[in-house]
mmCIF file of C-alpha atoms in Angstrom:
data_model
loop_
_atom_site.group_PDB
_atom_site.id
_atom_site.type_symbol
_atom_site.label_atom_id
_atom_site.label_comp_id
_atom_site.label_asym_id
_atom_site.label_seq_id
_atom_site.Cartn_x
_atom_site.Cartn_y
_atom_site.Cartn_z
ATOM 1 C CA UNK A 432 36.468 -72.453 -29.518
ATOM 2 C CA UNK A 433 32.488 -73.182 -28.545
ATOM 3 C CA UNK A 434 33.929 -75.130 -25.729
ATOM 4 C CA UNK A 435 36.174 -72.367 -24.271
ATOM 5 C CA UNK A 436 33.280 -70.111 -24.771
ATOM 6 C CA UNK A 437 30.736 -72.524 -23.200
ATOM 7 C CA UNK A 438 33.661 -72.720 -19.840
ATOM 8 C CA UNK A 439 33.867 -69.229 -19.575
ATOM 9 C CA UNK A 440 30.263 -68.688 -19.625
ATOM 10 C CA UNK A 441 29.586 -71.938 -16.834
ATOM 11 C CA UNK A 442 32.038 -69.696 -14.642
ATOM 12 C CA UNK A 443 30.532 -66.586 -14.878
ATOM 13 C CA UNK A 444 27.449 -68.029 -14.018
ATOM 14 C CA UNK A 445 28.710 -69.354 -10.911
ATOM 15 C CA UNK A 446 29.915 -66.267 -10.241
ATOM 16 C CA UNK A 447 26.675 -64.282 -11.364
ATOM 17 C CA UNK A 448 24.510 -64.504 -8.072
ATOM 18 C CA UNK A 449 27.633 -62.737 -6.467
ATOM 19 C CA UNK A 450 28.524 -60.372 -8.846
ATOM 20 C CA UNK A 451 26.893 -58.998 -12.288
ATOM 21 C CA UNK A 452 30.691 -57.159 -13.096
ATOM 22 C CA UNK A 453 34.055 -57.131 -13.210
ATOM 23 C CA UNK A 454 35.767 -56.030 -9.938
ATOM 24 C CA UNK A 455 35.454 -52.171 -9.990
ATOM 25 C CA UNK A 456 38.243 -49.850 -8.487
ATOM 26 C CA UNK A 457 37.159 -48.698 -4.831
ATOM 27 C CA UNK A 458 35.072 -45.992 -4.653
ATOM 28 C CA UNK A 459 37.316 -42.769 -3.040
ATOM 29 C CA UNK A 460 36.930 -42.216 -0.407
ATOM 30 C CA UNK A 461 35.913 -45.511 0.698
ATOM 31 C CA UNK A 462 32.325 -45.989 2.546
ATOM 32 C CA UNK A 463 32.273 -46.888 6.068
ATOM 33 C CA UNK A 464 31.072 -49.902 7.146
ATOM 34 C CA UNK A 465 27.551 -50.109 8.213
ATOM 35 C CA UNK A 466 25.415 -51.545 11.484
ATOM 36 C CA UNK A 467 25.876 -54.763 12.508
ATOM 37 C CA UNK A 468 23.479 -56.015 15.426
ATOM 38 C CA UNK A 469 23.697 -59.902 17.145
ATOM 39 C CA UNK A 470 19.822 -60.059 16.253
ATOM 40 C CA UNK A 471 19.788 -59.499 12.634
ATOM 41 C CA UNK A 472 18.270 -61.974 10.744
ATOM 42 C CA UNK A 473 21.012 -62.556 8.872
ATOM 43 C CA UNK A 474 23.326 -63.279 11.320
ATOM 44 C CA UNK A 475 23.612 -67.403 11.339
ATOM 45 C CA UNK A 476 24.949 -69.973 8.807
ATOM 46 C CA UNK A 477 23.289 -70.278 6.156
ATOM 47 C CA UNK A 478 22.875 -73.260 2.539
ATOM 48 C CA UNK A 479 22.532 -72.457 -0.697
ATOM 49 C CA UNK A 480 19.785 -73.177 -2.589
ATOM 50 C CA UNK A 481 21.293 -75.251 -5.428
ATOM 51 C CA UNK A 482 18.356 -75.870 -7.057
ATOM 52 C CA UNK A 483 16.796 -72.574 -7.114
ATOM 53 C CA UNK A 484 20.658 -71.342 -8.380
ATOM 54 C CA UNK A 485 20.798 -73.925 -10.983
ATOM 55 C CA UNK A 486 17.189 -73.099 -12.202
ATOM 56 C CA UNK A 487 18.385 -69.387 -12.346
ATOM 57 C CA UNK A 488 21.650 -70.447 -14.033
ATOM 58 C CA UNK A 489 20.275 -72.284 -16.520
ATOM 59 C CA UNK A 490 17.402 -69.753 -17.197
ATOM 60 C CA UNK A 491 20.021 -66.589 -17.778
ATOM 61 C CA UNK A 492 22.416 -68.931 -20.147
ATOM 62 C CA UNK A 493 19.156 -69.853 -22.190
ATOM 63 C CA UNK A 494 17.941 -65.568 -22.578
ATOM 64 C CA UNK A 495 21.535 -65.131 -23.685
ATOM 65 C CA UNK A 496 20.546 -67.051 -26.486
ATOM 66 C CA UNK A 497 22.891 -70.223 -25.673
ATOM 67 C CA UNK A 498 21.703 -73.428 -27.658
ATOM 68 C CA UNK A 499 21.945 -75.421 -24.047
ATOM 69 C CA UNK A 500 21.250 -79.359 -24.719
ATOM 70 C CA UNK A 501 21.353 -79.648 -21.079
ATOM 71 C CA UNK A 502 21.884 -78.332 -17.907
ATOM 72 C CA UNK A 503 22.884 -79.878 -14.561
ATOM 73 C CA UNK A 504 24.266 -78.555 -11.238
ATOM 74 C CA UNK A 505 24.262 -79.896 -8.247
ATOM 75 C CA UNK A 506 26.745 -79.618 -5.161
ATOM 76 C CA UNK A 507 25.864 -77.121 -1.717
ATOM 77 C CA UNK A 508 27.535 -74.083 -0.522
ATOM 78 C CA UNK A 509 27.619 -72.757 2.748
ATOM 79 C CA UNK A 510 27.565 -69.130 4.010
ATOM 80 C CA UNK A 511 28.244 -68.154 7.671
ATOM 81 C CA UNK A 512 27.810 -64.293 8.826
ATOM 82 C CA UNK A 513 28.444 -63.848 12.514
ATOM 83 C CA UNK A 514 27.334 -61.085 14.947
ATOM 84 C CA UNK A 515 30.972 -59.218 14.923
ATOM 85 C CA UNK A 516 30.837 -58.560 11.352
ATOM 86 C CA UNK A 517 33.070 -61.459 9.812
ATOM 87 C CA UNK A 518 31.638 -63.595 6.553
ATOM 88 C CA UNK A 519 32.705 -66.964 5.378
ATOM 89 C CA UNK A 520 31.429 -68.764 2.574
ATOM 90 C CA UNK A 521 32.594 -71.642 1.509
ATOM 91 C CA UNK A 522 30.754 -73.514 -2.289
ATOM 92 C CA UNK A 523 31.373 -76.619 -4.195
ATOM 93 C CA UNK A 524 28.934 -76.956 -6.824
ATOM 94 C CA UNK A 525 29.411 -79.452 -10.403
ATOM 95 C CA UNK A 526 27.928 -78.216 -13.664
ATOM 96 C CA UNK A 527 27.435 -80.602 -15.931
ATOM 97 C CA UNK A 528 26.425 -78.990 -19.777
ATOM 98 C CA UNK A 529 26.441 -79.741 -23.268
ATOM 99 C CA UNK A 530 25.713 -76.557 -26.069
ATOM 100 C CA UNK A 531 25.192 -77.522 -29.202
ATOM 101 C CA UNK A 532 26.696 -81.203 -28.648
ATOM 102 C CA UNK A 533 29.960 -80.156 -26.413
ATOM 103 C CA UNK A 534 29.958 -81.528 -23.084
ATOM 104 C CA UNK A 535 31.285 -79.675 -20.171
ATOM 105 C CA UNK A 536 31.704 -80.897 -16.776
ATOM 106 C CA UNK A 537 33.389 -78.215 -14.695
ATOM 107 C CA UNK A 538 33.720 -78.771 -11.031
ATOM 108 C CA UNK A 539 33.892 -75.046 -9.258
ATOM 109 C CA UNK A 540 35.214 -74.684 -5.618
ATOM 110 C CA UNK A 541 35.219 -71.093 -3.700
ATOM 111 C CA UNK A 542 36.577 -70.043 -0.126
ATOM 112 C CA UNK A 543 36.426 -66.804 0.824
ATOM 113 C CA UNK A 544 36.011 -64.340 3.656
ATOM 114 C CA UNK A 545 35.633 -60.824 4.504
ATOM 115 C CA UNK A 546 33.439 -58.548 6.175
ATOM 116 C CA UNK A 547 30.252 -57.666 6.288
ATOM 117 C CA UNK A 548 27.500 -54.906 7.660
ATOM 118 C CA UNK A 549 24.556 -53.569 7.092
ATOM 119 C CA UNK A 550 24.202 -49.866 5.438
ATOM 120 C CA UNK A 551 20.271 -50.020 5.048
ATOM 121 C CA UNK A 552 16.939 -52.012 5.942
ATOM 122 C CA UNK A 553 17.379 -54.156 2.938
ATOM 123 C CA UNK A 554 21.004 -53.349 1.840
ATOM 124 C CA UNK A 555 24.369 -54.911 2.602
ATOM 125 C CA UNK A 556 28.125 -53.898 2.091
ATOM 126 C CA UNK A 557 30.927 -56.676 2.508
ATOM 127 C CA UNK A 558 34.453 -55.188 2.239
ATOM 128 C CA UNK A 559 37.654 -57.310 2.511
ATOM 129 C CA UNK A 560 36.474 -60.102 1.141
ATOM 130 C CA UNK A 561 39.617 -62.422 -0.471
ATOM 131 C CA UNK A 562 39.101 -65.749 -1.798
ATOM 132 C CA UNK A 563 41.406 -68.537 0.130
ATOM 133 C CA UNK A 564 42.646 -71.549 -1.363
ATOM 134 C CA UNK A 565 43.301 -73.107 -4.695
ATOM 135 C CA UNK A 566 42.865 -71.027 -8.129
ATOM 136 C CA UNK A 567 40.350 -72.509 -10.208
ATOM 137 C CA UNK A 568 41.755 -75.664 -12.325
ATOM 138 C CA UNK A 569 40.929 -73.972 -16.080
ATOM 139 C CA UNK A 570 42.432 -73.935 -19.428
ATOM 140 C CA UNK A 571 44.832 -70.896 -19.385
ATOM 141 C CA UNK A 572 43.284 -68.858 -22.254
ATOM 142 C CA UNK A 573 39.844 -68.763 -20.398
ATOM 143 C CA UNK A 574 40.125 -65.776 -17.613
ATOM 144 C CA UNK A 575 37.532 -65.396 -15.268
ATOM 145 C CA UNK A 576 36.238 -62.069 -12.951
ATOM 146 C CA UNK A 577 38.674 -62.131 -10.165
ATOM 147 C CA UNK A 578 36.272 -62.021 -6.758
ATOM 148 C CA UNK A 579 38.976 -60.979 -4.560
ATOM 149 C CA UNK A 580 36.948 -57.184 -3.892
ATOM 150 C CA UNK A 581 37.985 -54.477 -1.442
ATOM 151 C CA UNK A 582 34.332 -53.555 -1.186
ATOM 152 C CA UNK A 583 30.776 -54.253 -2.465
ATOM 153 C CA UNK A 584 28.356 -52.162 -1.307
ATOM 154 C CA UNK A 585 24.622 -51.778 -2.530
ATOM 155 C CA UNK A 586 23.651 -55.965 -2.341
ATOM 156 C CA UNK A 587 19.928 -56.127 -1.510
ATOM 157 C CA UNK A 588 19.522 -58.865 0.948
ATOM 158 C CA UNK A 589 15.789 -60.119 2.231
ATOM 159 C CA UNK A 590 15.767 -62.190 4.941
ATOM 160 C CA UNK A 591 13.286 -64.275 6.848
ATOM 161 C CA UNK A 592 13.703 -66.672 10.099
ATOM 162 C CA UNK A 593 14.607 -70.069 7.528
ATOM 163 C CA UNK A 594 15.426 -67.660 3.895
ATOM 164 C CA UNK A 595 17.980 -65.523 3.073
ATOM 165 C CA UNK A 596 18.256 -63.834 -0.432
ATOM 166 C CA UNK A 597 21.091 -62.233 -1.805
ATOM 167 C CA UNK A 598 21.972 -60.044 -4.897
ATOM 168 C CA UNK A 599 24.824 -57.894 -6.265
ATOM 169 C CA UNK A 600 24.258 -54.795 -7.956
ATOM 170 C CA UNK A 601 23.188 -55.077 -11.024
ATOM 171 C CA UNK A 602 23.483 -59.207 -11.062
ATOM 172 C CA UNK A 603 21.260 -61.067 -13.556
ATOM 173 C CA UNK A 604 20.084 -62.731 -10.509
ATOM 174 C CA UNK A 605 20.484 -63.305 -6.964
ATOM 175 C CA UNK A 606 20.720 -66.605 -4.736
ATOM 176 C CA UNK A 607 18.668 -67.912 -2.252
ATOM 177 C CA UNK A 608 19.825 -69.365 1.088
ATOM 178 C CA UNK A 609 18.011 -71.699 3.664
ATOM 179 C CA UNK A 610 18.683 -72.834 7.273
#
């Protein structure tokens, strides 16, 4: 049982820097998409900051109150957001944990694109976004927050000529990009 529990918690972890909830029915009527300009700073391809992520990670399982032995991830991810609106990211990261003497290792692979604007100075929506590829290989009584999302507005971004920083509404924590 602790080691289904410790799985389900790795993968919502992974999953926390892009979104704190379950998907969430549209809101009705839908927003429209926001600006999107071929100067914004965002606009580029951009690396995730494993070890910033993993240091995050590992800090939100430990205020949960999860007797962690150990920690470890490691592995890059890539996001690409181009000048007409389109987003691409594409992560491979290993997490490598033991709670209270169970061992997990858990390799986690996501593909997805979508859209994205802007809908304020520091804000971002991304609508359309559907994950491509393989399902994640997990036991079948551990269920996961599906990511495929029709939109997600309100994710504060703050970006800089080399850093990019990302996070969902009301995420336990955000991620941090580099070029």
């Amino acid at each position: 049982m602790l080691t289904r529990l410790a799985l389900a918690l790795a993968g919502v972890i992974l999953l926390a820097g892009c979104s704190a909830s379950a998907p969430q029915e549209p809101v009705e009527p839908a927003l429209p998409p926001g600006d999107v300009a071929s100067d914004d700073c965002i606009v580029g391809i951009w690396n995730l900051d494993v070890a910033t992520y993993s240091a995050d990670s590992e800090s939100f399982m430990l205020s949960l109150g999860i007797p962690l032995d150990y920690f470890l991830m490691d592995g890059d991810g890539k996001l690409t957001l181009t000048n007409d609106g389109l987003a691409a990211t594409d992560i491979a990261l290993n997490i490598d944990i033991s709670i209270a003497g169970n061992v997990i290792e858990w390799p986690s692979y996501y593909t997805a694109t979508g859209d994205w604007s802007r809908t304020g100075e520091q804000a971002l929506q991304f609508d359309n976004w559907t994950s491509v590829g393989d399902e994640p290989d997990l036991p079948p009584d551990v269920e996961l927050p599906d990511l495929d999302i029709t939109q997600l507005s309100g994710v504060t971004s703050q970006c800089s000529a080399d850093k990019l920083f990302l996070q969902g509404p009301d995420a336990p924590f955000g991620s941090t990009w580099t070029r």
